[in-house]
Amino acid sequence: MPMLNKDMTLCISLSARPSNNGTRFHNFLYEALDLNWIYKAFAPTDLGQAIAGVRGLGIRGCAISMPYKEDVIALVDRMDPSATAIDSVNTIVNDDGVLTAYNTDYSAIAQLIERNALDPASSVMLRGSGGMAKATAAAFRDAGFANVTIVARNEEAGRGLAGLYGFAWMPDAGDSTADILVNVTPIGMAGGTDEHALSFTEEAIAAASVVFDVVALPAETPLVMAGRAAGKTVISGAEVATLQALEQFVLYTGIRPSAEQVEAAEEFMRSSRA
């Protein structure tokens, strides 16, 4: 990484619980491509002031994580169709003070559904109702999945998300099972009150064929570990993080790294436990 200097381009991420995932991924590629750029993660105390700082300081790019994916919509100038379609933002690009919002979560989920050859005839139980859940639900809907149940304690948000895509809703999974289990809540996330909890019961995991946890930190969440132990097909949040971060990198820099460079950046990112 080059020494800090006045001409260096800055990109940041905003999250309630920042990790080193994006920081390591982006900075590795900056160095590999000899770019005079740097990436830093922040936990904002005031989202409005943070976005004003992006605009006022000429920060090139800003990744948006939970719980800000919907709240940030009112703070940008333009919405790319990728964000407008699901009313959720995970990426902001600053072009001379004009902030355009995108969503690369959707494309990451869609790619993983395709890569793992998930069967659209399968039943899906998706836990969560926030911005990332919208992106995930939209990706499953667009991949041809119709038998999807949204599990969310917040009835208004849960019913709203289910109705948006023609899915079912229930407040609690209880004893329910499905072929594909998808966690899009902070359950299992490092640093949270539920970091050691399972987002689905052991019985549901045993009955499923696929376990998908969107939580990226840690890479091996309780759900991911339980899914592996049960011999299920497992899709991790670390995979989501890599794919969506790659598309962010391209939006920020205009450069698409080689597959080898992305693989090396992903390995470097996963070597961090913080």
PDB file of C-alpha atoms in Angstrom:
ATOM      1  CA  MET A   1       0.000   0.000   0.000  1.00  0.00           C
ATOM      2  CA  PRO A   2       1.423   3.428  -0.901  1.00  0.00           C
ATOM      3  CA  MET A   3       2.195   5.926   1.848  1.00  0.00           C
ATOM      4  CA  LEU A   4      -0.742   8.186   2.702  1.00  0.00           C
ATOM      5  CA  ASN A   5      -0.687  11.281   0.503  1.00  0.00           C
ATOM      6  CA  LYS A   6      -2.910  14.156  -0.591  1.00  0.00           C
ATOM      7  CA  ASP A   7      -3.732  12.574  -3.950  1.00  0.00           C
ATOM      8  CA  MET A   8      -4.922   9.264  -2.484  1.00  0.00           C
ATOM      9  CA  THR A   9      -8.517   8.264  -3.298  1.00  0.00           C
ATOM     10  CA  LEU A  10     -10.575   7.178  -0.287  1.00  0.00           C
ATOM     11  CA  CYS A  11     -13.402   4.641  -0.150  1.00  0.00           C
ATOM     12  CA  ILE A  12     -15.201   3.677   3.049  1.00  0.00           C
ATOM     13  CA  SER A  13     -17.838   1.381   4.496  1.00  0.00           C
ATOM     14  CA  LEU A  14     -20.534   2.238   7.031  1.00  0.00           C
ATOM     15  CA  SER A  15     -21.834  -0.475   9.328  1.00  0.00           C
ATOM     16  CA  ALA A  16     -23.155  -0.833  12.851  1.00  0.00           C
ATOM     17  CA  ARG A  17     -20.599  -3.609  13.318  1.00  0.00           C
ATOM     18  CA  PRO A  18     -17.620  -2.947  11.020  1.00  0.00           C
ATOM     19  CA  SER A  19     -15.341  -5.801  10.047  1.00  0.00           C
ATOM     20  CA  ASN A  20     -12.069  -6.076   8.172  1.00  0.00           C
ATOM     21  CA  ASN A  21     -13.604  -8.082   5.324  1.00  0.00           C
ATOM     22  CA  GLY A  22     -14.122  -5.219   2.872  1.00  0.00           C
ATOM     23  CA  THR A  23     -11.067  -3.365   4.126  1.00  0.00           C
ATOM     24  CA  ARG A  24      -8.755  -6.270   3.407  1.00  0.00           C
ATOM     25  CA  PHE A  25     -10.426  -7.195   0.093  1.00  0.00           C
ATOM     26  CA  HIS A  26     -10.341  -3.714  -1.422  1.00  0.00           C
ATOM     27  CA  ASN A  27      -6.928  -2.701  -0.098  1.00  0.00           C
ATOM     28  CA  PHE A  28      -5.398  -5.961  -1.357  1.00  0.00           C
ATOM     29  CA  LEU A  29      -6.662  -5.226  -4.862  1.00  0.00           C
ATOM     30  CA  TYR A  30      -5.551  -1.589  -4.721  1.00  0.00           C
ATOM     31  CA  GLU A  31      -2.035  -2.780  -4.006  1.00  0.00           C
ATOM     32  CA  ALA A  32      -2.164  -5.580  -6.583  1.00  0.00           C
ATOM     33  CA  LEU A  33      -3.250  -3.110  -9.263  1.00  0.00           C
ATOM     34  CA  ASP A  34      -0.853  -0.359  -8.091  1.00  0.00           C
ATOM     35  CA  LEU A  35      -3.670   2.091  -7.333  1.00  0.00           C
ATOM     36  CA  ASN A  36      -3.167   5.103  -5.083  1.00  0.00           C
ATOM     37  CA  TRP A  37      -6.357   4.276  -3.163  1.00  0.00           C
ATOM     38  CA  ILE A  38      -7.240   3.307   0.409  1.00  0.00           C
ATOM     39  CA  TYR A  39     -10.328   1.774   2.035  1.00  0.00           C
ATOM     40  CA  LYS A  40     -11.452   2.237   5.654  1.00  0.00           C
ATOM     41  CA  ALA A  41     -14.409   0.930   7.681  1.00  0.00           C
ATOM     42  CA  PHE A  42     -16.460   3.093  10.052  1.00  0.00           C
ATOM     43  CA  ALA A  43     -19.320   2.743  12.539  1.00  0.00           C
ATOM     44  CA  PRO A  44     -21.182   6.058  12.157  1.00  0.00           C
ATOM     45  CA  THR A  45     -22.796   7.766  15.118  1.00  0.00           C
ATOM     46  CA  ASP A  46     -24.920   9.867  12.744  1.00  0.00           C
ATOM     47  CA  LEU A  47     -25.742   8.476   9.289  1.00  0.00           C
ATOM     48  CA  GLY A  48     -26.739  11.838   7.836  1.00  0.00           C
ATOM     49  CA  GLN A  49     -23.486  13.453   8.879  1.00  0.00           C
ATOM     50  CA  ALA A  50     -21.521  10.477   7.568  1.00  0.00           C
ATOM     51  CA  ILE A  51     -23.107  10.722   4.108  1.00  0.00           C
ATOM     52  CA  ALA A  52     -22.610  14.491   4.117  1.00  0.00           C
ATOM     53  CA  GLY A  53     -18.941  13.736   4.762  1.00  0.00           C
ATOM     54  CA  VAL A  54     -18.831  11.419   1.753  1.00  0.00           C
ATOM     55  CA  ARG A  55     -20.124  14.253  -0.408  1.00  0.00           C
ATOM     56  CA  GLY A  56     -18.170  17.085   1.183  1.00  0.00           C
ATOM     57  CA  LEU A  57     -14.814  15.326   1.414  1.00  0.00           C
ATOM     58  CA  GLY A  58     -14.921  13.822  -2.060  1.00  0.00           C
ATOM     59  CA  ILE A  59     -14.895  10.230  -0.796  1.00  0.00           C
ATOM     60  CA  ARG A  60     -15.212   8.160  -3.982  1.00  0.00           C
ATOM     61  CA  GLY A  61     -17.185   5.170  -2.751  1.00  0.00           C
ATOM     62  CA  CYS A  62     -19.143   4.120   0.299  1.00  0.00           C
ATOM     63  CA  ALA A  63     -20.367   0.615   1.121  1.00  0.00           C
ATOM     64  CA  ILE A  64     -23.545   0.455   3.211  1.00  0.00           C
ATOM     65  CA  SER A  65     -24.232  -2.430   5.589  1.00  0.00           C
ATOM     66  CA  MET A  66     -26.919  -3.300   8.145  1.00  0.00           C
ATOM     67  CA  PRO A  67     -28.885  -1.478   9.437  1.00  0.00           C
ATOM     68  CA  TYR A  68     -28.527   1.458   7.022  1.00  0.00           C
ATOM     69  CA  LYS A  69     -29.510  -0.052   3.663  1.00  0.00           C
ATOM     70  CA  GLU A  70     -32.941   1.580   3.604  1.00  0.00           C
ATOM     71  CA  ASP A  71     -32.353   4.695   5.739  1.00  0.00           C
ATOM     72  CA  VAL A  72     -29.650   5.937   3.371  1.00  0.00           C
ATOM     73  CA  ILE A  73     -32.077   6.217   0.428  1.00  0.00           C
ATOM     74  CA  ALA A  74     -33.242   9.670   1.499  1.00  0.00           C
ATOM     75  CA  LEU A  75     -29.638  10.916   1.609  1.00  0.00           C
ATOM     76  CA  VAL A  76     -28.510  10.215  -1.968  1.00  0.00           C
ATOM     77  CA  ASP A  77     -29.142  12.068  -5.228  1.00  0.00           C
ATOM     78  CA  ARG A  78     -29.781   9.225  -7.640  1.00  0.00           C
ATOM     79  CA  MET A  79     -30.939   5.620  -7.405  1.00  0.00           C
ATOM     80  CA  ASP A  80     -29.599   3.103  -9.905  1.00  0.00           C
ATOM     81  CA  PRO A  81     -32.234   0.556 -11.048  1.00  0.00           C
ATOM     82  CA  SER A  82     -30.401  -2.119  -9.028  1.00  0.00           C
ATOM     83  CA  ALA A  83     -31.306  -0.215  -5.850  1.00  0.00           C
ATOM     84  CA  THR A  84     -34.663   1.178  -6.951  1.00  0.00           C
ATOM     85  CA  ALA A  85     -36.010  -2.283  -7.768  1.00  0.00           C
ATOM     86  CA  ILE A  86     -35.709  -3.424  -4.162  1.00  0.00           C
ATOM     87  CA  ASP A  87     -35.614  -0.107  -2.261  1.00  0.00           C
ATOM     88  CA  SER A  88     -32.301  -1.067  -0.687  1.00  0.00           C
ATOM     89  CA  VAL A  89     -28.782   0.344  -1.018  1.00  0.00           C
ATOM     90  CA  ASN A  90     -25.412  -1.213  -0.311  1.00  0.00           C
ATOM     91  CA  THR A  91     -23.162   0.968  -2.458  1.00  0.00           C
ATOM     92  CA  ILE A  92     -22.805   4.709  -3.064  1.00  0.00           C
ATOM     93  CA  VAL A  93     -20.602   6.179  -5.790  1.00  0.00           C
ATOM     94  CA  ASN A  94     -19.618   9.842  -5.573  1.00  0.00           C
ATOM     95  CA  ASP A  95     -19.152  11.617  -8.912  1.00  0.00           C
ATOM     96  CA  ASP A  96     -18.071  15.195  -8.155  1.00  0.00           C
ATOM     97  CA  GLY A  97     -20.531  15.522  -5.287  1.00  0.00           C
ATOM     98  CA  VAL A  98     -23.403  13.649  -6.910  1.00  0.00           C
ATOM     99  CA  LEU A  99     -24.196  10.483  -4.951  1.00  0.00           C
ATOM    100  CA  THR A 100     -25.621   7.524  -6.863  1.00  0.00           C
ATOM    101  CA  ALA A 101     -26.887   4.489  -4.972  1.00  0.00           C
ATOM    102  CA  TYR A 102     -26.569   0.891  -6.179  1.00  0.00           C
ATOM    103  CA  ASN A 103     -27.212  -2.574  -4.799  1.00  0.00           C
ATOM    104  CA  THR A 104     -24.668  -5.322  -5.495  1.00  0.00           C
ATOM    105  CA  ASP A 105     -26.155  -7.681  -2.869  1.00  0.00           C
ATOM    106  CA  TYR A 106     -28.817  -8.799  -5.341  1.00  0.00           C
ATOM    107  CA  SER A 107     -26.328  -9.817  -8.020  1.00  0.00           C
ATOM    108  CA  ALA A 108     -24.202 -11.686  -5.460  1.00  0.00           C
ATOM    109  CA  ILE A 109     -27.178 -13.722  -4.210  1.00  0.00           C
ATOM    110  CA  ALA A 110     -28.338 -14.394  -7.765  1.00  0.00           C
ATOM    111  CA  GLN A 111     -24.888 -15.672  -8.757  1.00  0.00           C
ATOM    112  CA  LEU A 112     -24.751 -18.017  -5.759  1.00  0.00           C
ATOM    113  CA  ILE A 113     -28.202 -19.426  -6.499  1.00  0.00           C
ATOM    114  CA  GLU A 114     -27.020 -20.182 -10.029  1.00  0.00           C
ATOM    115  CA  ARG A 115     -23.573 -21.487  -9.055  1.00  0.00           C
ATOM    116  CA  ASN A 116     -25.061 -23.942  -6.558  1.00  0.00           C
ATOM    117  CA  ALA A 117     -27.763 -25.048  -9.013  1.00  0.00           C
ATOM    118  CA  LEU A 118     -30.529 -24.506  -6.472  1.00  0.00           C
ATOM    119  CA  ASP A 119     -33.781 -26.040  -7.680  1.00  0.00           C
ATOM    120  CA  PRO A 120     -36.608 -23.473  -8.143  1.00  0.00           C
ATOM    121  CA  ALA A 121     -39.087 -26.200  -7.178  1.00  0.00           C
ATOM    122  CA  SER A 122     -37.578 -26.285  -3.668  1.00  0.00           C
ATOM    123  CA  SER A 123     -39.326 -24.773  -0.668  1.00  0.00           C
ATOM    124  CA  VAL A 124     -37.480 -21.867   0.942  1.00  0.00           C
ATOM    125  CA  MET A 125     -37.664 -20.446   4.458  1.00  0.00           C
ATOM    126  CA  LEU A 126     -36.068 -16.995   4.556  1.00  0.00           C
ATOM    127  CA  ARG A 127     -35.576 -15.403   7.969  1.00  0.00           C
ATOM    128  CA  GLY A 128     -35.338 -11.609   7.943  1.00  0.00           C
ATOM    129  CA  SER A 129     -37.177  -8.562   6.585  1.00  0.00           C
ATOM    130  CA  GLY A 130     -34.626  -5.756   6.208  1.00  0.00           C
ATOM    131  CA  GLY A 131     -32.782  -4.359   3.206  1.00  0.00           C
ATOM    132  CA  MET A 132     -30.595  -7.420   2.673  1.00  0.00           C
ATOM    133  CA  ALA A 133     -33.654  -9.664   2.985  1.00  0.00           C
ATOM    134  CA  LYS A 134     -35.280  -7.675   0.170  1.00  0.00           C
ATOM    135  CA  ALA A 135     -32.283  -8.279  -2.079  1.00  0.00           C
ATOM    136  CA  THR A 136     -32.250 -11.969  -1.188  1.00  0.00           C
ATOM    137  CA  ALA A 137     -35.990 -12.447  -1.664  1.00  0.00           C
ATOM    138  CA  ALA A 138     -35.867 -10.651  -5.014  1.00  0.00           C
ATOM    139  CA  ALA A 139     -33.016 -12.871  -6.211  1.00  0.00           C
ATOM    140  CA  PHE A 140     -34.924 -16.034  -5.287  1.00  0.00           C
ATOM    141  CA  ARG A 141     -38.121 -14.715  -6.918  1.00  0.00           C
ATOM    142  CA  ASP A 142     -36.260 -13.831 -10.122  1.00  0.00           C
ATOM    143  CA  ALA A 143     -34.614 -17.270 -10.153  1.00  0.00           C
ATOM    144  CA  GLY A 144     -38.078 -18.830 -10.352  1.00  0.00           C
ATOM    145  CA  PHE A 145     -38.712 -19.752  -6.701  1.00  0.00           C
ATOM    146  CA  ALA A 146     -42.378 -19.490  -5.732  1.00  0.00           C
ATOM    147  CA  ASN A 147     -42.647 -21.595  -2.558  1.00  0.00           C
ATOM    148  CA  VAL A 148     -40.936 -19.100  -0.238  1.00  0.00           C
ATOM    149  CA  THR A 149     -41.911 -18.201   3.322  1.00  0.00           C
ATOM    150  CA  ILE A 150     -40.632 -15.035   4.991  1.00  0.00           C
ATOM    151  CA  VAL A 151     -40.044 -15.500   8.730  1.00  0.00           C
ATOM    152  CA  ALA A 152     -40.049 -12.167  10.574  1.00  0.00           C
ATOM    153  CA  ARG A 153     -41.195 -11.129  14.036  1.00  0.00           C
ATOM    154  CA  ASN A 154     -41.985  -7.638  12.753  1.00  0.00           C
ATOM    155  CA  GLU A 155     -45.394  -8.281  11.201  1.00  0.00           C
ATOM    156  CA  GLU A 156     -45.549  -5.086   9.170  1.00  0.00           C
ATOM    157  CA  ALA A 157     -42.111  -5.591   7.624  1.00  0.00           C
ATOM    158  CA  GLY A 158     -42.565  -9.338   7.214  1.00  0.00           C
ATOM    159  CA  ARG A 159     -45.971  -9.121   5.561  1.00  0.00           C
ATOM    160  CA  GLY A 160     -44.767  -6.215   3.436  1.00  0.00           C
ATOM    161  CA  LEU A 161     -41.780  -8.149   2.109  1.00  0.00           C
ATOM    162  CA  ALA A 162     -43.824 -11.299   1.527  1.00  0.00           C
ATOM    163  CA  GLY A 163     -46.534  -9.355  -0.290  1.00  0.00           C
ATOM    164  CA  LEU A 164     -43.980  -7.577  -2.465  1.00  0.00           C
ATOM    165  CA  TYR A 165     -42.867 -10.848  -4.026  1.00  0.00           C
ATOM    166  CA  GLY A 166     -45.984 -12.975  -3.625  1.00  0.00           C
ATOM    167  CA  PHE A 167     -44.544 -15.083  -0.799  1.00  0.00           C
ATOM    168  CA  ALA A 168     -46.004 -16.333   2.482  1.00  0.00           C
ATOM    169  CA  TRP A 169     -45.197 -14.880   5.917  1.00  0.00           C
ATOM    170  CA  MET A 170     -45.096 -16.206   9.456  1.00  0.00           C
ATOM    171  CA  PRO A 171     -43.824 -14.566  12.655  1.00  0.00           C
ATOM    172  CA  ASP A 172     -41.838 -17.567  13.865  1.00  0.00           C
ATOM    173  CA  ALA A 173     -40.545 -20.686  12.154  1.00  0.00           C
ATOM    174  CA  GLY A 174     -41.555 -22.923  15.055  1.00  0.00           C
ATOM    175  CA  ASP A 175     -41.406 -26.543  13.910  1.00  0.00           C
ATOM    176  CA  SER A 176     -41.596 -25.633  10.209  1.00  0.00           C
ATOM    177  CA  THR A 177     -39.088 -27.038   7.744  1.00  0.00           C
ATOM    178  CA  ALA A 178     -38.037 -26.256   4.179  1.00  0.00           C
ATOM    179  CA  ASP A 179     -35.647 -27.556   1.542  1.00  0.00           C
ATOM    180  CA  ILE A 180     -33.589 -24.357   1.654  1.00  0.00           C
ATOM    181  CA  LEU A 181     -32.953 -22.341   4.818  1.00  0.00           C
ATOM    182  CA  VAL A 182     -31.743 -18.743   4.421  1.00  0.00           C
ATOM    183  CA  ASN A 183     -30.701 -16.516   7.328  1.00  0.00           C
ATOM    184  CA  VAL A 184     -30.721 -12.788   6.608  1.00  0.00           C
ATOM    185  CA  THR A 185     -30.739 -11.558  10.212  1.00  0.00           C
ATOM    186  CA  PRO A 186     -27.869 -10.622  12.588  1.00  0.00           C
ATOM    187  CA  ILE A 187     -28.298 -13.942  14.398  1.00  0.00           C
ATOM    188  CA  GLY A 188     -24.863 -15.558  14.501  1.00  0.00           C
ATOM    189  CA  MET A 189     -23.017 -12.318  13.744  1.00  0.00           C
ATOM    190  CA  ALA A 190     -19.839 -11.718  15.736  1.00  0.00           C
ATOM    191  CA  GLY A 191     -20.219  -9.092  18.446  1.00  0.00           C
ATOM    192  CA  GLY A 192     -23.983  -9.342  18.702  1.00  0.00           C
ATOM    193  CA  THR A 193     -26.133 -10.626  21.541  1.00  0.00           C
ATOM    194  CA  ASP A 194     -27.062 -13.664  19.410  1.00  0.00           C
ATOM    195  CA  GLU A 195     -23.601 -14.442  18.046  1.00  0.00           C
ATOM    196  CA  HIS A 196     -23.684 -18.015  19.382  1.00  0.00           C
ATOM    197  CA  ALA A 197     -27.313 -18.696  18.466  1.00  0.00           C
ATOM    198  CA  LEU A 198     -28.753 -20.732  15.594  1.00  0.00           C
ATOM    199  CA  SER A 199     -31.159 -18.902  13.306  1.00  0.00           C
ATOM    200  CA  PHE A 200     -32.997 -22.174  12.604  1.00  0.00           C
ATOM    201  CA  THR A 201     -33.629 -25.202  14.782  1.00  0.00           C
ATOM    202  CA  GLU A 202     -31.480 -28.302  14.551  1.00  0.00           C
ATOM    203  CA  GLU A 203     -34.563 -30.169  13.326  1.00  0.00           C
ATOM    204  CA  ALA A 204     -35.036 -27.699  10.476  1.00  0.00           C
ATOM    205  CA  ILE A 205     -31.361 -27.985   9.539  1.00  0.00           C
ATOM    206  CA  ALA A 206     -31.591 -31.786   9.539  1.00  0.00           C
ATOM    207  CA  ALA A 207     -34.614 -31.666   7.212  1.00  0.00           C
ATOM    208  CA  ALA A 208     -33.102 -29.133   4.782  1.00  0.00           C
ATOM    209  CA  SER A 209     -30.911 -29.839   1.791  1.00  0.00           C
ATOM    210  CA  VAL A 210     -29.305 -26.376   1.622  1.00  0.00           C
ATOM    211  CA  VAL A 211     -28.244 -23.996   4.398  1.00  0.00           C
ATOM    212  CA  PHE A 212     -27.518 -20.407   3.354  1.00  0.00           C
ATOM    213  CA  ASP A 213     -26.285 -17.816   5.870  1.00  0.00           C
ATOM    214  CA  VAL A 214     -25.805 -14.262   4.580  1.00  0.00           C
ATOM    215  CA  VAL A 215     -23.895 -13.246   7.739  1.00  0.00           C
ATOM    216  CA  ALA A 216     -20.249 -12.747   6.716  1.00  0.00           C
ATOM    217  CA  LEU A 217     -18.581 -12.326  10.113  1.00  0.00           C
ATOM    218  CA  PRO A 218     -17.510 -14.801  11.212  1.00  0.00           C
ATOM    219  CA  ALA A 219     -17.134 -16.830   8.017  1.00  0.00           C
ATOM    220  CA  GLU A 220     -18.099 -19.939   9.992  1.00  0.00           C
ATOM    221  CA  THR A 221     -21.300 -18.867  11.756  1.00  0.00           C
ATOM    222  CA  PRO A 222     -23.170 -21.266  14.046  1.00  0.00           C
ATOM    223  CA  LEU A 223     -25.616 -21.946  11.180  1.00  0.00           C
ATOM    224  CA  VAL A 224     -22.832 -22.603   8.669  1.00  0.00           C
ATOM    225  CA  MET A 225     -21.057 -24.954  11.081  1.00  0.00           C
ATOM    226  CA  ALA A 226     -24.296 -26.790  11.867  1.00  0.00           C
ATOM    227  CA  GLY A 227     -25.044 -27.137   8.171  1.00  0.00           C
ATOM    228  CA  ARG A 228     -21.593 -28.545   7.432  1.00  0.00           C
ATOM    229  CA  ALA A 229     -21.833 -30.946  10.374  1.00  0.00           C
ATOM    230  CA  ALA A 230     -25.168 -32.196   9.036  1.00  0.00           C
ATOM    231  CA  GLY A 231     -23.704 -32.762   5.574  1.00  0.00           C
ATOM    232  CA  LYS A 232     -25.808 -30.124   3.856  1.00  0.00           C
ATOM    233  CA  THR A 233     -24.921 -27.922   0.904  1.00  0.00           C
ATOM    234  CA  VAL A 234     -23.697 -24.744   2.597  1.00  0.00           C
ATOM    235  CA  ILE A 235     -23.540 -21.231   1.159  1.00  0.00           C
ATOM    236  CA  SER A 236     -21.789 -18.725   3.411  1.00  0.00           C
ATOM    237  CA  GLY A 237     -21.932 -15.005   3.919  1.00  0.00           C
ATOM    238  CA  ALA A 238     -18.217 -14.878   3.110  1.00  0.00           C
ATOM    239  CA  GLU A 239     -19.089 -15.896  -0.443  1.00  0.00           C
ATOM    240  CA  VAL A 240     -21.721 -13.168  -0.625  1.00  0.00           C
ATOM    241  CA  ALA A 241     -19.225 -10.643   0.721  1.00  0.00           C
ATOM    242  CA  THR A 242     -16.665 -11.468  -1.962  1.00  0.00           C
ATOM    243  CA  LEU A 243     -19.079 -11.232  -4.884  1.00  0.00           C
ATOM    244  CA  GLN A 244     -20.754  -8.018  -3.798  1.00  0.00           C
ATOM    245  CA  ALA A 245     -17.412  -6.414  -2.881  1.00  0.00           C
ATOM    246  CA  LEU A 246     -16.030  -7.237  -6.322  1.00  0.00           C
ATOM    247  CA  GLU A 247     -18.901  -5.401  -8.016  1.00  0.00           C
ATOM    248  CA  GLN A 248     -18.393  -2.461  -5.647  1.00  0.00           C
ATOM    249  CA  PHE A 249     -14.708  -2.389  -6.568  1.00  0.00           C
ATOM    250  CA  VAL A 250     -15.624  -2.203 -10.256  1.00  0.00           C
ATOM    251  CA  LEU A 251     -18.132   0.601  -9.639  1.00  0.00           C
ATOM    252  CA  TYR A 252     -15.577   2.617  -7.687  1.00  0.00           C
ATOM    253  CA  THR A 253     -12.509   2.127  -9.885  1.00  0.00           C
ATOM    254  CA  GLY A 254     -13.833   1.212 -13.330  1.00  0.00           C
ATOM    255  CA  ILE A 255     -11.430  -1.754 -13.278  1.00  0.00           C
ATOM    256  CA  ARG A 256     -12.402  -5.441 -13.197  1.00  0.00           C
ATOM    257  CA  PRO A 257      -9.597  -7.506 -11.608  1.00  0.00           C
ATOM    258  CA  SER A 258      -8.639 -10.885 -13.023  1.00  0.00           C
ATOM    259  CA  ALA A 259     -10.099 -14.054 -11.534  1.00  0.00           C
ATOM    260  CA  GLU A 260      -6.688 -14.830 -10.049  1.00  0.00           C
ATOM    261  CA  GLN A 261      -6.492 -11.426  -8.369  1.00  0.00           C
ATOM    262  CA  VAL A 262     -10.000 -11.805  -6.936  1.00  0.00           C
ATOM    263  CA  GLU A 263      -9.169 -15.274  -5.620  1.00  0.00           C
ATOM    264  CA  ALA A 264      -6.027 -13.945  -3.936  1.00  0.00           C
ATOM    265  CA  ALA A 265      -7.961 -11.009  -2.434  1.00  0.00           C
ATOM    266  CA  GLU A 266     -10.637 -13.383  -1.137  1.00  0.00           C
ATOM    267  CA  GLU A 267      -8.018 -15.625   0.468  1.00  0.00           C
ATOM    268  CA  PHE A 268      -6.379 -12.586   2.061  1.00  0.00           C
ATOM    269  CA  MET A 269      -9.767 -11.343   3.320  1.00  0.00           C
ATOM    270  CA  ARG A 270     -10.631 -14.687   4.878  1.00  0.00           C
ATOM    271  CA  SER A 271      -7.279 -14.874   6.653  1.00  0.00           C
ATOM    272  CA  SER A 272      -8.559 -12.147   8.991  1.00  0.00           C
ATOM    273  CA  ARG A 273     -10.697 -13.140  11.968  1.00  0.00           C
ATOM    274  CA  ALA A 274     -11.609  -9.563  12.917  1.00  0.00           C
TER     275      ALA A 274
END
